[in-house]
Short mmCIF file of C-alpha atoms in Angstrom, two decimals:
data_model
loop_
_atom_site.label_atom_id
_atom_site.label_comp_id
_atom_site.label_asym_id
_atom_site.label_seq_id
_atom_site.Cartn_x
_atom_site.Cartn_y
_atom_site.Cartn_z
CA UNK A 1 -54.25 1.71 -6.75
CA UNK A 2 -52.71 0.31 -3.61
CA UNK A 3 -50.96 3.30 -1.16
CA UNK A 4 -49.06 3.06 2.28
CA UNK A 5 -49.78 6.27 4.65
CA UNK A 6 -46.86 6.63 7.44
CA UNK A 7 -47.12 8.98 10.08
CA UNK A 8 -45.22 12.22 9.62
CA UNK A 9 -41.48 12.96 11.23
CA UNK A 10 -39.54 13.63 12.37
CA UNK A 11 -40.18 11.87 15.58
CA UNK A 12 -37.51 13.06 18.08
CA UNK A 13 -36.86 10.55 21.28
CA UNK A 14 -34.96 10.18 24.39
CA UNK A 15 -32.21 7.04 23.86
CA UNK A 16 -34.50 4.31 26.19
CA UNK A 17 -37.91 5.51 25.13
CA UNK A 18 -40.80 3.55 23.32
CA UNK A 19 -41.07 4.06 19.62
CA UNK A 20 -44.42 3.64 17.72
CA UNK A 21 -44.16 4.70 13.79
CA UNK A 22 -47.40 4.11 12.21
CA UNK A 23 -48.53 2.59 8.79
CA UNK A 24 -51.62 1.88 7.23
CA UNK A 25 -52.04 0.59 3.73
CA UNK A 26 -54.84 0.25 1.32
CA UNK A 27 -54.40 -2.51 -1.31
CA UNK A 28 -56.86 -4.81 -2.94
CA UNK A 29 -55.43 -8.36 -2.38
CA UNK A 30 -53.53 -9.29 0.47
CA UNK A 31 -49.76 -8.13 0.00
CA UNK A 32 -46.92 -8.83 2.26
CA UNK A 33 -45.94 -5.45 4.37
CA UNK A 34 -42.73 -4.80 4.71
CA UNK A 35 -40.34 -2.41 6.67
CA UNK A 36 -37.01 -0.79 5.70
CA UNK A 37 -34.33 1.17 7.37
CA UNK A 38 -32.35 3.72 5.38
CA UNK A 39 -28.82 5.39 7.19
CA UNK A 40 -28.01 8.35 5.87
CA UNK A 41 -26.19 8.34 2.24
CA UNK A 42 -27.48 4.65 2.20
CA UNK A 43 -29.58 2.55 0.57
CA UNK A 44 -32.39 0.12 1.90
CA UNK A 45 -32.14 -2.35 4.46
CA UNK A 46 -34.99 -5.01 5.00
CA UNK A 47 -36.09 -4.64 8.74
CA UNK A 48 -38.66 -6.98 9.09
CA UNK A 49 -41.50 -8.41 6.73
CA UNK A 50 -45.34 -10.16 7.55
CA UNK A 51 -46.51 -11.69 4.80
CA UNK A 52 -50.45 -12.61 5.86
CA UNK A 53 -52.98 -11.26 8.39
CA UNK A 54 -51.99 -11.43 11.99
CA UNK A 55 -48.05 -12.24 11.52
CA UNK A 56 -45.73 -10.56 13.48
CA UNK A 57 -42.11 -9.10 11.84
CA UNK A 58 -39.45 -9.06 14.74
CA UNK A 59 -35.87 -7.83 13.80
CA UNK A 60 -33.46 -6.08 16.42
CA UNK A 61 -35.93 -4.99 18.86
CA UNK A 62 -38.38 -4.01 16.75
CA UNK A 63 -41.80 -5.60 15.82
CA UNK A 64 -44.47 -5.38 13.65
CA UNK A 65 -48.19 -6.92 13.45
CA UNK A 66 -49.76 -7.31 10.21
CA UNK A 67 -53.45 -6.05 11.08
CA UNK A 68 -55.68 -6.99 8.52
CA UNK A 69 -58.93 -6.02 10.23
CA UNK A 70 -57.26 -1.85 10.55
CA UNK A 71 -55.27 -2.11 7.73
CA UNK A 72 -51.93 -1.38 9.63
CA UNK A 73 -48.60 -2.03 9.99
CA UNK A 74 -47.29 -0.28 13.27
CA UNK A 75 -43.39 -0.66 13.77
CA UNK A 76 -42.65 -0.29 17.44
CA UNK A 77 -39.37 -0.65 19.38
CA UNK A 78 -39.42 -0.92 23.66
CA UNK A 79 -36.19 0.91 24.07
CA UNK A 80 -34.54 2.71 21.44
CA UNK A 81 -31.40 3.85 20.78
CA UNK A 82 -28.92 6.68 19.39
CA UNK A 83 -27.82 3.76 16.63
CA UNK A 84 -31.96 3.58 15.51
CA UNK A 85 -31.84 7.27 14.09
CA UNK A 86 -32.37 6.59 10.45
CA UNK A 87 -35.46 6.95 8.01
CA UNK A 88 -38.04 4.28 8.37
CA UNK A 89 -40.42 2.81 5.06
CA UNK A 90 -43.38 1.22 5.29
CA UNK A 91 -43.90 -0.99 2.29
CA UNK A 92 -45.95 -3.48 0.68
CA UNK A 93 -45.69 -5.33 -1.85
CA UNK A 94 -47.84 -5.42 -5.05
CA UNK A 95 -48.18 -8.83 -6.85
CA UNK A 96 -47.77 -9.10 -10.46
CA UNK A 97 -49.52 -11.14 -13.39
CA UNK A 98 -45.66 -12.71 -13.68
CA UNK A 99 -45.41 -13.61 -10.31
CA UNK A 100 -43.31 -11.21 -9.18
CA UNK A 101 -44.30 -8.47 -7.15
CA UNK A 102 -43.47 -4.45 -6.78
CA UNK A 103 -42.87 -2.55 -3.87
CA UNK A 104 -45.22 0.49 -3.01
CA UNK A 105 -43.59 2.70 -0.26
CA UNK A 106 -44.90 5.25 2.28
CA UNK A 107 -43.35 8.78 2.38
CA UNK A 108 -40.59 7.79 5.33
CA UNK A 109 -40.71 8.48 8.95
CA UNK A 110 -37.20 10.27 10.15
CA UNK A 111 -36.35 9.38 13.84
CA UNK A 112 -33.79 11.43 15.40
CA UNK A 113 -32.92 9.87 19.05
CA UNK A 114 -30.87 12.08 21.43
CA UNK A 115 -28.59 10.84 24.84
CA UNK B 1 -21.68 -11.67 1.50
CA UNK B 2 -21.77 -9.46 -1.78
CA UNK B 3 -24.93 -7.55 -1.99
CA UNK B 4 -26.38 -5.02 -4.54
CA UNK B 5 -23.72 -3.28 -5.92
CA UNK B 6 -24.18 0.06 -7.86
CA UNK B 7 -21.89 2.64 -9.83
CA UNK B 8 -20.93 5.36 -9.79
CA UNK B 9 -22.55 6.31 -5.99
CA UNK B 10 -22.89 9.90 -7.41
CA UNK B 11 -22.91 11.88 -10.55
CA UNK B 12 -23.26 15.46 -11.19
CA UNK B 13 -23.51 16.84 -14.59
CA UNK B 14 -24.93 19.52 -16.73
CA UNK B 15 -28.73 19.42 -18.12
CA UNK B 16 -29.19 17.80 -21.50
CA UNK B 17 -25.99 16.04 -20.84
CA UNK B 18 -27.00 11.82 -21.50
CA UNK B 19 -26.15 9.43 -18.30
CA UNK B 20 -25.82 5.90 -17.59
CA UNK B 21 -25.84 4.35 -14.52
CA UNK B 22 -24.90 0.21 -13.26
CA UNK B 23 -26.68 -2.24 -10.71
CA UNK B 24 -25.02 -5.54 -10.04
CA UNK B 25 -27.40 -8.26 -8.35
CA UNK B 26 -26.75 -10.33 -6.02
CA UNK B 27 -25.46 -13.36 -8.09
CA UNK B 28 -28.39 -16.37 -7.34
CA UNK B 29 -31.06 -12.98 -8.12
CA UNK B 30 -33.18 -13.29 -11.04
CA UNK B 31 -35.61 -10.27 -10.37
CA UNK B 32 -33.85 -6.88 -10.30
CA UNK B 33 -35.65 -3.68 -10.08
CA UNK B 34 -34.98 -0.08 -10.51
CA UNK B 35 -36.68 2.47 -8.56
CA UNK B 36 -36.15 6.16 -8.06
CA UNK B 37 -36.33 8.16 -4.79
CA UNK B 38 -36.98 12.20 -4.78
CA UNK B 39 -35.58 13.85 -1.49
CA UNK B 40 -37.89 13.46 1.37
CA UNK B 41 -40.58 10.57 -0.42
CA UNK B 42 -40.05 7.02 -0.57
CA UNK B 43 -38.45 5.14 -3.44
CA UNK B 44 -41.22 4.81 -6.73
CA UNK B 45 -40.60 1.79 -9.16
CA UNK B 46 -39.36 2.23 -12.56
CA UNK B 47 -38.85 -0.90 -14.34
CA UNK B 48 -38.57 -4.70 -13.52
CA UNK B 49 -36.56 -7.20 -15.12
CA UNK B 50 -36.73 -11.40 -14.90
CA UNK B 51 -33.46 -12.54 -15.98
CA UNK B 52 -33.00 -10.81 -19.67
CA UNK B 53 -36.72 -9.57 -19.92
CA UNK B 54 -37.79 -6.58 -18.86
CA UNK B 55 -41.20 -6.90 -18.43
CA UNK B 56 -42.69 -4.27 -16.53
CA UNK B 57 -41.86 -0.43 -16.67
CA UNK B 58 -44.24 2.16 -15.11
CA UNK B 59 -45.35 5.40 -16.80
CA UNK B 60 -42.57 7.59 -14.57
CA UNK B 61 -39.96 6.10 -17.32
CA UNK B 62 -40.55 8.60 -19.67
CA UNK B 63 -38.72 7.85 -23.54
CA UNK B 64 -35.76 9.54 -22.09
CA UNK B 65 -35.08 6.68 -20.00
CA UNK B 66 -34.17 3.29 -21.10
CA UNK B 67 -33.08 0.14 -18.58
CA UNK B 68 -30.97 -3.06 -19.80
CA UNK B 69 -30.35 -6.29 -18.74
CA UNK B 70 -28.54 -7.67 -21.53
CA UNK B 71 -27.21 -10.94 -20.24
CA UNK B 72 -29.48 -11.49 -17.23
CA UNK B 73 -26.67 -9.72 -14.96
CA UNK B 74 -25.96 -6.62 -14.26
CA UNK B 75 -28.28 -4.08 -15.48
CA UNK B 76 -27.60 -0.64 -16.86
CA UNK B 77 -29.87 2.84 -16.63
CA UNK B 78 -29.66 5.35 -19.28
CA UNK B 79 -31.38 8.91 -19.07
CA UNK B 80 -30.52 11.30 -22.19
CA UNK B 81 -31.28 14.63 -22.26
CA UNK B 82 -31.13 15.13 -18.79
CA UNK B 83 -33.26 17.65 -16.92
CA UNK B 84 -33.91 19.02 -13.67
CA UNK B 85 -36.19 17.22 -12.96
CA UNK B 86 -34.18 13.78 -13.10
CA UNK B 87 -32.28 14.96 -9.89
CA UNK B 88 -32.78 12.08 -7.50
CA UNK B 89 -31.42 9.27 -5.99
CA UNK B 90 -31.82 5.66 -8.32
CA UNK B 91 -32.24 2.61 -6.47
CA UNK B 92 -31.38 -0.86 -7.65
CA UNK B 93 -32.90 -3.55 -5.61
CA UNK B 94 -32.50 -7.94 -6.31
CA UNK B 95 -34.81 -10.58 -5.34
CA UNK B 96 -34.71 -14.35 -5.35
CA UNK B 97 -37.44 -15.63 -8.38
CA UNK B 98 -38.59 -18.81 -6.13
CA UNK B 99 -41.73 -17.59 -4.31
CA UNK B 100 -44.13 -14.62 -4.39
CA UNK B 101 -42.58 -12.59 -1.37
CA UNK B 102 -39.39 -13.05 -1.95
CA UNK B 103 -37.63 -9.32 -0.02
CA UNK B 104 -36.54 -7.49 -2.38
CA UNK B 105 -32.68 -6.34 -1.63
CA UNK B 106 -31.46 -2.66 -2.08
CA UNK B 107 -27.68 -1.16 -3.25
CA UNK B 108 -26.60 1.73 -1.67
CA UNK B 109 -27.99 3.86 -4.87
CA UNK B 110 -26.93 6.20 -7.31
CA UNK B 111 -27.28 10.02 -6.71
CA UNK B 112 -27.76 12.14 -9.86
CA UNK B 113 -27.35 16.34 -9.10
CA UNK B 114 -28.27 18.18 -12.13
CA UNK B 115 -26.98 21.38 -12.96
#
C-alpha cells in the first residue's frame, strides 16, 4: 500500500538557520502531498499542499517541490524561527473509488529551534 | 472563521468503561473523517463519511468502535469496552466534496487516557 518515510527528529536549530525535513513517499497513482504543522496540545494545520509532479507548496517561508522522478517531498525553510518549533507531517493523499481521498501520514519530524 | 470543532478535548476514564466522543465540521463540509494518532506516529484513518454515509472504515476500527453521522452534521465516536490500548489522541478532520484534493481540515482532537 502507499507509505510516506520522514526523516527522524528531533532536528534541533539555531533561530536563523536553514531547515530541510525530508519526505519520500511510495504510492501507486499520483496523489497530492501534503504538509501539516501540529503545536503542541493541537491539532493539524495544513502548511502547504502540491498536487502533481513538479509543483511547488509555499506557505510562511516554507516550500516544498513535488519530485516525481525521487519520489520526495522535502519541506525546507531559509531562516527559521523560535515560533516554527512544532511537529511536522508529511502526507499524501490516497484517492478513493468515491472520489474522495484518505490521508496517509509519515511518522512526524519534531523541530525544536533555540535563540 | 469556525473550524473543526471537537468535544470533550480530553477524557480519562477507567478500562471497560464505554466512551463517546463529538466532531463538528466546518458547516459547507461534506467529507468528515476520523483518524487516530498514538504518541510519537502520525495520525492513521479510521472511518470516512459523505454527508450521512459512512462509506469507508479501515480494519483499525475494531467492533468496539462505531462512528455516526446521523444527519450529515456533526459526527459522533463511540468505543465500548475500553482498553489500554485505545489510549490516543482522535482526530476529526472536514473537507469540501467539490474536487479530488480538496485539504482535508483538522480539530484540535480528542485525548482519551485510559486507566
Amino acid at each position: 500500500g502507499d507509505s510516506v518515510t520522514q526523516m527522524e527528529g528531533p532536528v534541533t536549530l539555531s533561530e536563523e538557520a536553514f531547515l530541510t525535513i525530508n519526505c519520500t513517499y511510495t504510492a501507486t497513482g499520483y496523489p497530492s502531498l501534503f504538509w501539516y504543522v501540529q503545536y503542541p496540545g493541537e491539532g493539524l494545520q495544513l502548511l502547504l499542499k502540491a498536487t502533481k509532479a513538479d509543483d511547488k507548496g509555499s506557505n510562511k517561508g516554507f516550500e516544498a517541490t513535488y519530485r516525481k522522478e525521487t519520489t520526495s517531498f522535502h519541506l525546507e525553510k531559509g531562516s527559521v524561527q523560535v515560533s516554527d518549533s512544532a511537529v511536522y507531517f508529511c502526507a499524501l493523499s490516497e484517492m478513493r473509488s468515491g472520489g474522495y481521498n484518505k490521508l496517509i501520514f509519515g511518522a512526524g519530524t519534531r523541530l525544536a529551534v533555540h535563540p | 472563521d469556525t473550524g473543526v470543532s471537537q468535544d470533550p478535548r480530553h477524557k480519562i476514564t477507567k478500562r471497560g468503561q464505554n466512551v463517546t466522543f463529538r466532531c463538528d465540521p466546518i458547516s459547507e463540509h461534506n467529507r468528515l473523517y476520523w483518524y487516530r494518532q498514538t504518541l510519537g506516529q502520525g495520525p492513521e484513518f479510521l472511518t470516512y463519511f459523505q454527508n450521512e454515509a459512512q462509506l469507508e472504515k479501515s480494519r483499525l476500527l475494531s467492533d468496539r468502535f462505531s462512528a455516526e453521522r446521523p444527519k450529515g452534521s456533526f459526527s459522533t465516536l463511540e468505543i465500548q469496552r475500553t482498553e489500554q490500548g485505545d489510549s490516543a489522541m482522535y482526530l476529526c478532520a472536514s473537507s469540501f466534496s467539490q474536487g479530488s484534493n480538496q485539504p482535508q481540515h483538522f480539530g484540535d482532537g480528542t485525548r482519551l487516557s485510559i486507566l
